[in-house]
PDB file of C-alpha atoms and ligand atoms in Angstrom:
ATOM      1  CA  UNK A1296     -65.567  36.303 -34.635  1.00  0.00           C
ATOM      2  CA  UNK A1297     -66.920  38.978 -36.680  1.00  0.00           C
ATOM      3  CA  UNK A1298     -66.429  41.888 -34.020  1.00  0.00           C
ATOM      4  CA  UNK A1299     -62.602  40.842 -33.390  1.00  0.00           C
ATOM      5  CA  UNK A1300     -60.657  43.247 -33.946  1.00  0.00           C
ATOM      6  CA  UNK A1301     -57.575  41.991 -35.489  1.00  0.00           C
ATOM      7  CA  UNK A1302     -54.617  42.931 -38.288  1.00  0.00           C
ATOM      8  CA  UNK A1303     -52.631  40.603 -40.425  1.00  0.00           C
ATOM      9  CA  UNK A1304     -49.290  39.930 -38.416  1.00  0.00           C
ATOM     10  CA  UNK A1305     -48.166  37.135 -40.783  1.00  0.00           C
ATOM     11  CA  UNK A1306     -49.182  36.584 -44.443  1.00  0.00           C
ATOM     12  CA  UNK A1307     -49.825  33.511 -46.409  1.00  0.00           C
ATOM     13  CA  UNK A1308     -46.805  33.459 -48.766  1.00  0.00           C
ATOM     14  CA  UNK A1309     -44.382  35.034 -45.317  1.00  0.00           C
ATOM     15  CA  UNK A1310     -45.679  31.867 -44.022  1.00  0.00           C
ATOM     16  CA  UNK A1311     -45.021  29.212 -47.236  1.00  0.00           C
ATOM     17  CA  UNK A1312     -41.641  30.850 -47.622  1.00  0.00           C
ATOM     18  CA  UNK A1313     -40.528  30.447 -43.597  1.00  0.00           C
ATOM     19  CA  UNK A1314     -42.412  26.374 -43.542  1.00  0.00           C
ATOM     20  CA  UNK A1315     -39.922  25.643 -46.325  1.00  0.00           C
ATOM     21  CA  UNK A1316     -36.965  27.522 -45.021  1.00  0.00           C
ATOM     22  CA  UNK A1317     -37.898  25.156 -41.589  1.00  0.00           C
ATOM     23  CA  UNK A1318     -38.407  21.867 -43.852  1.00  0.00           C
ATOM     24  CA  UNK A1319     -35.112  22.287 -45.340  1.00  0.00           C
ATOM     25  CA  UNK A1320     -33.119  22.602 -42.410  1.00  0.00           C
ATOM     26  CA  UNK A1321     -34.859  19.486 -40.737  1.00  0.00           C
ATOM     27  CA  UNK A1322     -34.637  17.577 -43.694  1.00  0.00           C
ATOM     28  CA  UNK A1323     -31.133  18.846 -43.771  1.00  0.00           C
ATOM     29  CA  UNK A1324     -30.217  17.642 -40.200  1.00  0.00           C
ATOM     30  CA  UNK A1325     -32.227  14.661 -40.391  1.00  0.00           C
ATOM     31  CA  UNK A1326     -30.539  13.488 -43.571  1.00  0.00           C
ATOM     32  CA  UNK A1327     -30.588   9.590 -44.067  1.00  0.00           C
ATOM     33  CA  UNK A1328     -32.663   9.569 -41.157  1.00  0.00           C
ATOM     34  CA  UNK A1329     -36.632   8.189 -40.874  1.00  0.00           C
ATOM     35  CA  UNK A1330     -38.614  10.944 -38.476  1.00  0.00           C
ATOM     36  CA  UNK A1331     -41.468  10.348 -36.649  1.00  0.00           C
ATOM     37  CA  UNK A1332     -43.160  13.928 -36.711  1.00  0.00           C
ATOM     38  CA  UNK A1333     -45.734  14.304 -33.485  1.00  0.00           C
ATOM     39  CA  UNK A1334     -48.261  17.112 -33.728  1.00  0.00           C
ATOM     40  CA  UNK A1335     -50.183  18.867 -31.074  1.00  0.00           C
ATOM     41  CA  UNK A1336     -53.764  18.864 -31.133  1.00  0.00           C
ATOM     42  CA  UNK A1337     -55.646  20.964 -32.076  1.00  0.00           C
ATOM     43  CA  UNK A1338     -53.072  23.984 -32.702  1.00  0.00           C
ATOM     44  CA  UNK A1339     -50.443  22.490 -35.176  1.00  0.00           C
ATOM     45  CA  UNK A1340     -52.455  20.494 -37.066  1.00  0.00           C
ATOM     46  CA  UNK A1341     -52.581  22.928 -40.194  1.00  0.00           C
ATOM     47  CA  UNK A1342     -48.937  24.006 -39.735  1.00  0.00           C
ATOM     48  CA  UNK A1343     -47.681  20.281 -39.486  1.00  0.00           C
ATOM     49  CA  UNK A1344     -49.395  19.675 -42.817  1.00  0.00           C
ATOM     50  CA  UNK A1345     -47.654  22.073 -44.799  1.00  0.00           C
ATOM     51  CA  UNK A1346     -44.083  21.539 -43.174  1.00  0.00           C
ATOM     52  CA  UNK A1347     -44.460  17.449 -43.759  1.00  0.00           C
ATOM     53  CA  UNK A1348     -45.037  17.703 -47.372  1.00  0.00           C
ATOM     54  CA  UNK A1349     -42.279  20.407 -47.617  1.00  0.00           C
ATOM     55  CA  UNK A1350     -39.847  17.251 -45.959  1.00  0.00           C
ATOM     56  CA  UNK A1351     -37.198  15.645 -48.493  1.00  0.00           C
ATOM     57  CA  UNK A1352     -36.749  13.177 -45.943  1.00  0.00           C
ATOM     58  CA  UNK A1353     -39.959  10.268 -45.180  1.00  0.00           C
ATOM     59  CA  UNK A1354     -41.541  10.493 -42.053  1.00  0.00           C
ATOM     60  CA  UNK A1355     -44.074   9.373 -40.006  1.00  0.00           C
ATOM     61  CA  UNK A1356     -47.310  11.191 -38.145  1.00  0.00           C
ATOM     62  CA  UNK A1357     -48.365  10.681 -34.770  1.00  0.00           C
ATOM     63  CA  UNK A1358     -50.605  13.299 -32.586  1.00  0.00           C
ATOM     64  CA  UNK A1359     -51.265  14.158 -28.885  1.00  0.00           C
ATOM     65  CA  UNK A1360     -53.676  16.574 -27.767  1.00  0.00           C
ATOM     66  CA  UNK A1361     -52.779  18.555 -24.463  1.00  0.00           C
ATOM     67  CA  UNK A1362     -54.742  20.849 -22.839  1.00  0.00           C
ATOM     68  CA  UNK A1363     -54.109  23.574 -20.915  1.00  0.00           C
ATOM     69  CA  UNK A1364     -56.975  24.954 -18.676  1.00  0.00           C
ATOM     70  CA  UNK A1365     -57.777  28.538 -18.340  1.00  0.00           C
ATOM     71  CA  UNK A1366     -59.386  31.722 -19.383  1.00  0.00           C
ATOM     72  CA  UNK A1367     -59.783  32.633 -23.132  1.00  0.00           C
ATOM     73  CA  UNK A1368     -56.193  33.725 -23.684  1.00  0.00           C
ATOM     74  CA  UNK A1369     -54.490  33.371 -20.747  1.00  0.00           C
ATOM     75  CA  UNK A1370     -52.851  29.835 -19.847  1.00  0.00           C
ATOM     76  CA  UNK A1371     -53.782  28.156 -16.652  1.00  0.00           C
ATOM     77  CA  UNK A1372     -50.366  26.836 -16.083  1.00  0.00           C
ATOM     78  CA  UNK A1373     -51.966  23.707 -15.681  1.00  0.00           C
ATOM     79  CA  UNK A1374     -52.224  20.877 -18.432  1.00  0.00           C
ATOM     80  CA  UNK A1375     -53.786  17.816 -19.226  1.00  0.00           C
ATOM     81  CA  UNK A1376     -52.796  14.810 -21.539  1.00  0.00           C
ATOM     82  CA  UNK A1377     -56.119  14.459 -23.055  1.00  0.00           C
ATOM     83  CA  UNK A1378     -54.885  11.811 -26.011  1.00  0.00           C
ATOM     84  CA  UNK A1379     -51.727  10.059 -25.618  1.00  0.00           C
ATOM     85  CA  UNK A1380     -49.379   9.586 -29.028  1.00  0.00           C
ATOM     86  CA  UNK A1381     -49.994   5.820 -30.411  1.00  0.00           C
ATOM     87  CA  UNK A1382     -46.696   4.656 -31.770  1.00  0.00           C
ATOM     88  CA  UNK A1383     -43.964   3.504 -30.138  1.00  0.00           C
ATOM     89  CA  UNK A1384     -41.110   5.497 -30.110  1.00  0.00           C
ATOM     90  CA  UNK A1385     -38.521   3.644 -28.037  1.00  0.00           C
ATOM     91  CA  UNK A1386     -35.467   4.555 -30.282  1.00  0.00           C
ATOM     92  CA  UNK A1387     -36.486   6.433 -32.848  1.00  0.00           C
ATOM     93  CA  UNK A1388     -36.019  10.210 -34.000  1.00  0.00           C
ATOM     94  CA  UNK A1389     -38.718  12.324 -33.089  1.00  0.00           C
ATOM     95  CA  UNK A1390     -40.024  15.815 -33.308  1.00  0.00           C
ATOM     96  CA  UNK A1391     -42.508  17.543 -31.894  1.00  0.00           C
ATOM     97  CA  UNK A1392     -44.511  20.078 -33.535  1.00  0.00           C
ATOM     98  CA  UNK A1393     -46.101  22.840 -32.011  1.00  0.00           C
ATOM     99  CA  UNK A1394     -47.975  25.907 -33.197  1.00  0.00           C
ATOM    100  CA  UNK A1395     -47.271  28.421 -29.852  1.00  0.00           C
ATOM    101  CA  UNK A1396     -44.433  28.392 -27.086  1.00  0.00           C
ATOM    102  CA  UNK A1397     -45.986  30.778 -24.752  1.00  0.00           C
ATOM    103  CA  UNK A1398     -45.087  29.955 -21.507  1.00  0.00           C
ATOM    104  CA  UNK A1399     -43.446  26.876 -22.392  1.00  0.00           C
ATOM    105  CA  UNK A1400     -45.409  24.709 -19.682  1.00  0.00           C
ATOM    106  CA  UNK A1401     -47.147  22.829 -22.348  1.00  0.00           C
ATOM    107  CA  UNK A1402     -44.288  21.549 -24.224  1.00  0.00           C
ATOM    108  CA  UNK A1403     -41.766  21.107 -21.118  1.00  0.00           C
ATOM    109  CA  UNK A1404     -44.704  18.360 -20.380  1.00  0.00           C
ATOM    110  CA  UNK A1405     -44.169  17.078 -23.017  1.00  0.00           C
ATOM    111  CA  UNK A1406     -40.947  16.605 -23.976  1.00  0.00           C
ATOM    112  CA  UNK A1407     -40.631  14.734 -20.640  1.00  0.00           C
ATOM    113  CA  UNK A1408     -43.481  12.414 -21.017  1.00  0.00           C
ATOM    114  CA  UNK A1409     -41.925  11.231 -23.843  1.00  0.00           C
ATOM    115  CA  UNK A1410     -38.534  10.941 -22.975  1.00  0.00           C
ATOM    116  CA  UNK A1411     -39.567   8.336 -20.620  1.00  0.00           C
ATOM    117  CA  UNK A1412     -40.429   6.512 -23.669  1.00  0.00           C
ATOM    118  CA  UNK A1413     -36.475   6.505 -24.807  1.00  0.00           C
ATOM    119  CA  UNK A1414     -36.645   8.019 -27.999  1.00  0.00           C
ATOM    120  CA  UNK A1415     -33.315   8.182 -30.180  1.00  0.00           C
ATOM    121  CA  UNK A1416     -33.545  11.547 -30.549  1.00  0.00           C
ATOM    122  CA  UNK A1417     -36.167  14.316 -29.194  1.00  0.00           C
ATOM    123  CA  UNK A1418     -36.643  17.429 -31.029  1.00  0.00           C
ATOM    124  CA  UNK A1419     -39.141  20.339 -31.025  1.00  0.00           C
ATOM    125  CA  UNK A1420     -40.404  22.791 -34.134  1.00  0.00           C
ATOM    126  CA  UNK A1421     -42.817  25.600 -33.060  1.00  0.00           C
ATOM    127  CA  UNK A1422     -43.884  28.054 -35.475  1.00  0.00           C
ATOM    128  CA  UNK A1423     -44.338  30.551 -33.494  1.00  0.00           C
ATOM    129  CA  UNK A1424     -42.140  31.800 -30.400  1.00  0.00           C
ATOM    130  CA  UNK A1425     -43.468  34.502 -27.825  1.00  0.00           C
ATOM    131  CA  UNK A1426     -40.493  35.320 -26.341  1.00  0.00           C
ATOM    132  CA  UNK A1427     -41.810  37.405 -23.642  1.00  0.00           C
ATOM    133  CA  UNK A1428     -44.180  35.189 -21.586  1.00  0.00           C
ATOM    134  CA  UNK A1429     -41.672  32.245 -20.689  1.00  0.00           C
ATOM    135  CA  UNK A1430     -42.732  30.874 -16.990  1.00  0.00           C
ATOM    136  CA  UNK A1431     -40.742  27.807 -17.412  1.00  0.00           C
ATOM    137  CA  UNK A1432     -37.545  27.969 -19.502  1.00  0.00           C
ATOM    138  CA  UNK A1433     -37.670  26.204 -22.505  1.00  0.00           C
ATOM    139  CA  UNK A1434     -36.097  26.685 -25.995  1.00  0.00           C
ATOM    140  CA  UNK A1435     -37.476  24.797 -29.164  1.00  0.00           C
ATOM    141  CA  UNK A1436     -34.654  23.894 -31.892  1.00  0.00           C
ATOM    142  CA  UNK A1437     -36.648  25.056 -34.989  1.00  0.00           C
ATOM    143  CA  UNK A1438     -38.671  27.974 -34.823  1.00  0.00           C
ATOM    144  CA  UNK A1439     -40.545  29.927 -37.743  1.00  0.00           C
ATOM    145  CA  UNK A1440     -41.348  33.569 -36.330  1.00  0.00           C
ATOM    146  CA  UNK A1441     -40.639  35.165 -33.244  1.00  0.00           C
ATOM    147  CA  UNK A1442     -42.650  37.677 -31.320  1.00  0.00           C
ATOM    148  CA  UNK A1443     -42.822  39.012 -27.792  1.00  0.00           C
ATOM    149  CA  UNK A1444     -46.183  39.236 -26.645  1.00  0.00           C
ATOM    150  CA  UNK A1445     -49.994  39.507 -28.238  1.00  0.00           C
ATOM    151  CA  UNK A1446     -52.154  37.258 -28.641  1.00  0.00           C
ATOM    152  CA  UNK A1447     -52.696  35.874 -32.745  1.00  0.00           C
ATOM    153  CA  UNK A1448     -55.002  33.524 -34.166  1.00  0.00           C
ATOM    154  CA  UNK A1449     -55.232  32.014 -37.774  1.00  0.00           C
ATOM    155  CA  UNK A1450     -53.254  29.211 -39.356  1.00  0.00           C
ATOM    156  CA  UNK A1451     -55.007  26.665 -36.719  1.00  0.00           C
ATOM    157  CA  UNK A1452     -54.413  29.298 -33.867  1.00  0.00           C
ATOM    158  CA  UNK A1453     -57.810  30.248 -32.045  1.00  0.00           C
ATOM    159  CA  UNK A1454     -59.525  32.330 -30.066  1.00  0.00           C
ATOM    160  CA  UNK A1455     -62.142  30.496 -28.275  1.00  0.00           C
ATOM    161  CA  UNK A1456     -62.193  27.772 -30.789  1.00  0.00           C
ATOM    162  CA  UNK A1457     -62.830  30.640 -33.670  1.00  0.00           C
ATOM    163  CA  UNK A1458     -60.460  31.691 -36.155  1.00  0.00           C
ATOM    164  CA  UNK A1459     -58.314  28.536 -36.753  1.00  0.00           C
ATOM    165  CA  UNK A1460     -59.626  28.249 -40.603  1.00  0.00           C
ATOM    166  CA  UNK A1461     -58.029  31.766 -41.585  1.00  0.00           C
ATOM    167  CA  UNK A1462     -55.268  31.013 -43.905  1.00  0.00           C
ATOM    168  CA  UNK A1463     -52.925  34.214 -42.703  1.00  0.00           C
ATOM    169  CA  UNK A1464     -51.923  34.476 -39.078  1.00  0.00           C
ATOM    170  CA  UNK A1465     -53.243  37.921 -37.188  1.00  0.00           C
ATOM    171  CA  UNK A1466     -52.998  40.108 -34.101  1.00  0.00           C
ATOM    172  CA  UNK A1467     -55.781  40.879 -32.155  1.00  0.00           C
ATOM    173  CA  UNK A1468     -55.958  44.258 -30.632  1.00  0.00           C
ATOM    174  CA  UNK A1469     -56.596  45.433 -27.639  1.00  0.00           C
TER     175      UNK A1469
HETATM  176  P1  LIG B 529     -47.905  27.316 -23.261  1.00  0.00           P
HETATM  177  O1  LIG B 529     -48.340  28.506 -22.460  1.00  0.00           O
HETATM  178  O2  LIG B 529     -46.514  27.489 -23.821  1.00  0.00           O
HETATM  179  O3  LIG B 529     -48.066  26.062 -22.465  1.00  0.00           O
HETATM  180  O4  LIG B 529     -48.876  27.226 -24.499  1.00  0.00           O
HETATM  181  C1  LIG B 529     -50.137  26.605 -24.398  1.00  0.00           C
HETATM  182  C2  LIG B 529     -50.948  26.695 -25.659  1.00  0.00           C
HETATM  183  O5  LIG B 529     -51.672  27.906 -25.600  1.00  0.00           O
HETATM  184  C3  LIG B 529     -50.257  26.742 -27.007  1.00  0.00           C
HETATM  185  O6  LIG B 529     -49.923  25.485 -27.508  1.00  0.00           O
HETATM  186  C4  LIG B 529     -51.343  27.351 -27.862  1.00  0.00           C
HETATM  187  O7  LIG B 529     -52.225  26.353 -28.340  1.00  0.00           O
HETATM  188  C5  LIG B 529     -52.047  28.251 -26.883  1.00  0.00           C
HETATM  189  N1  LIG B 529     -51.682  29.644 -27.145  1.00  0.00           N
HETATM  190  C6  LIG B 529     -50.754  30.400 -26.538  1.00  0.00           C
HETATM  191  N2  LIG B 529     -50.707  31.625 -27.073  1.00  0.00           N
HETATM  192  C7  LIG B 529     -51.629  31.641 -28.052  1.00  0.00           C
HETATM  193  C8  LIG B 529     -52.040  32.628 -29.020  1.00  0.00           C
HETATM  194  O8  LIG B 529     -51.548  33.751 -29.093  1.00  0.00           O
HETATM  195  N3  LIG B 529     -53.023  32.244 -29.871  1.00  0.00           N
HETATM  196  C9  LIG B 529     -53.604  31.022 -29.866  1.00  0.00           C
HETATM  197  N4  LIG B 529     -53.241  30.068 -29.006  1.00  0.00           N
HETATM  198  C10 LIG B 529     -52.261  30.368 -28.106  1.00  0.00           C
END
């Protein structure tokens, strides 16, 4: 962890200020409305903290954990449901939270797992987009920052496991 060689991409207080600019819109569209907010393990579990308690709106949490097999930083393409959600969501408004769309196979799995389940309504927040390294198309509805390519770690993004604790997001270089 110590010998990565990283820079700060994303700041702390970029990142409070874009999480509350996302909350309000939700809460905005989701007015009157009761959410059930579904994080993915491990990767949005710091991110969906922060945006939750920046909701005016209640909600409830559930969490799935999906993983995607391959080498350090560079998705297998292939992906496993390793813990289902537990609620039922048959009818009910839901959004997904994710920290990374990279190549979007991970949460195109996902949305249609669970719209077998006939939610009301089926929405996805990511806080990060990487434009540039789409294999399947997919397009969340909220996203907080936008890059092309790179690979970044901090804010519950890791490398290896490392690095999720770091309360800025960063780069790592080449
Ligand atoms: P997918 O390629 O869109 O299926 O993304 C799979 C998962 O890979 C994401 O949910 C992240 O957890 C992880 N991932 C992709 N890019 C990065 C990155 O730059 N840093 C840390 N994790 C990443």
């Amino acid at each position: 962890m110590d010998q990565m060689q990283k820079e700060i991409l994303f700041p702390r207080a970029a990142i409070d200020e874009k999480v509350k600019e996302l909350a309000a819109l939700i809460s905005k569209d989701y007015e009157g409305r009761e959410l059930i907010v579904i994080g993915i393990l491990k990767g949005a579990f710091i991110f969906m903290a922060d945006l939750i308690r920046s909701l005016s709106i209640p909600c409830q949490v559930d969490f799935a954990r999906i993983a995607s097999y391959g080498s350090r930083s560079v998705s297998s393409g292939k992906v496993i449901m390793m813990k289902d959600i537990e609620m039922s969501i048959k009818g009910k408004d839901i959004l997904i939270v994710e920290d990374i769309v990279d190549t979007g196979i991970t949460l195109s799995y996902f949305v249609e797992w669970l719209k077998e389940r006939n939610p009301r309504s089926l929405k996805v927040c990511a806080f990060l987009d990487k434009r540039g390294r789409r294999k399947v198309t997919f397009e969340a509805d909220y996203v907080g920052f936008t890059i092309e390519d790179g690979f970044v770690v901090g804010y519950g993004l890791d490398f290896d496991e490392k690095a999720r604790f770091l309360p800025d997001v960063y780069i790592m270089k080449e």
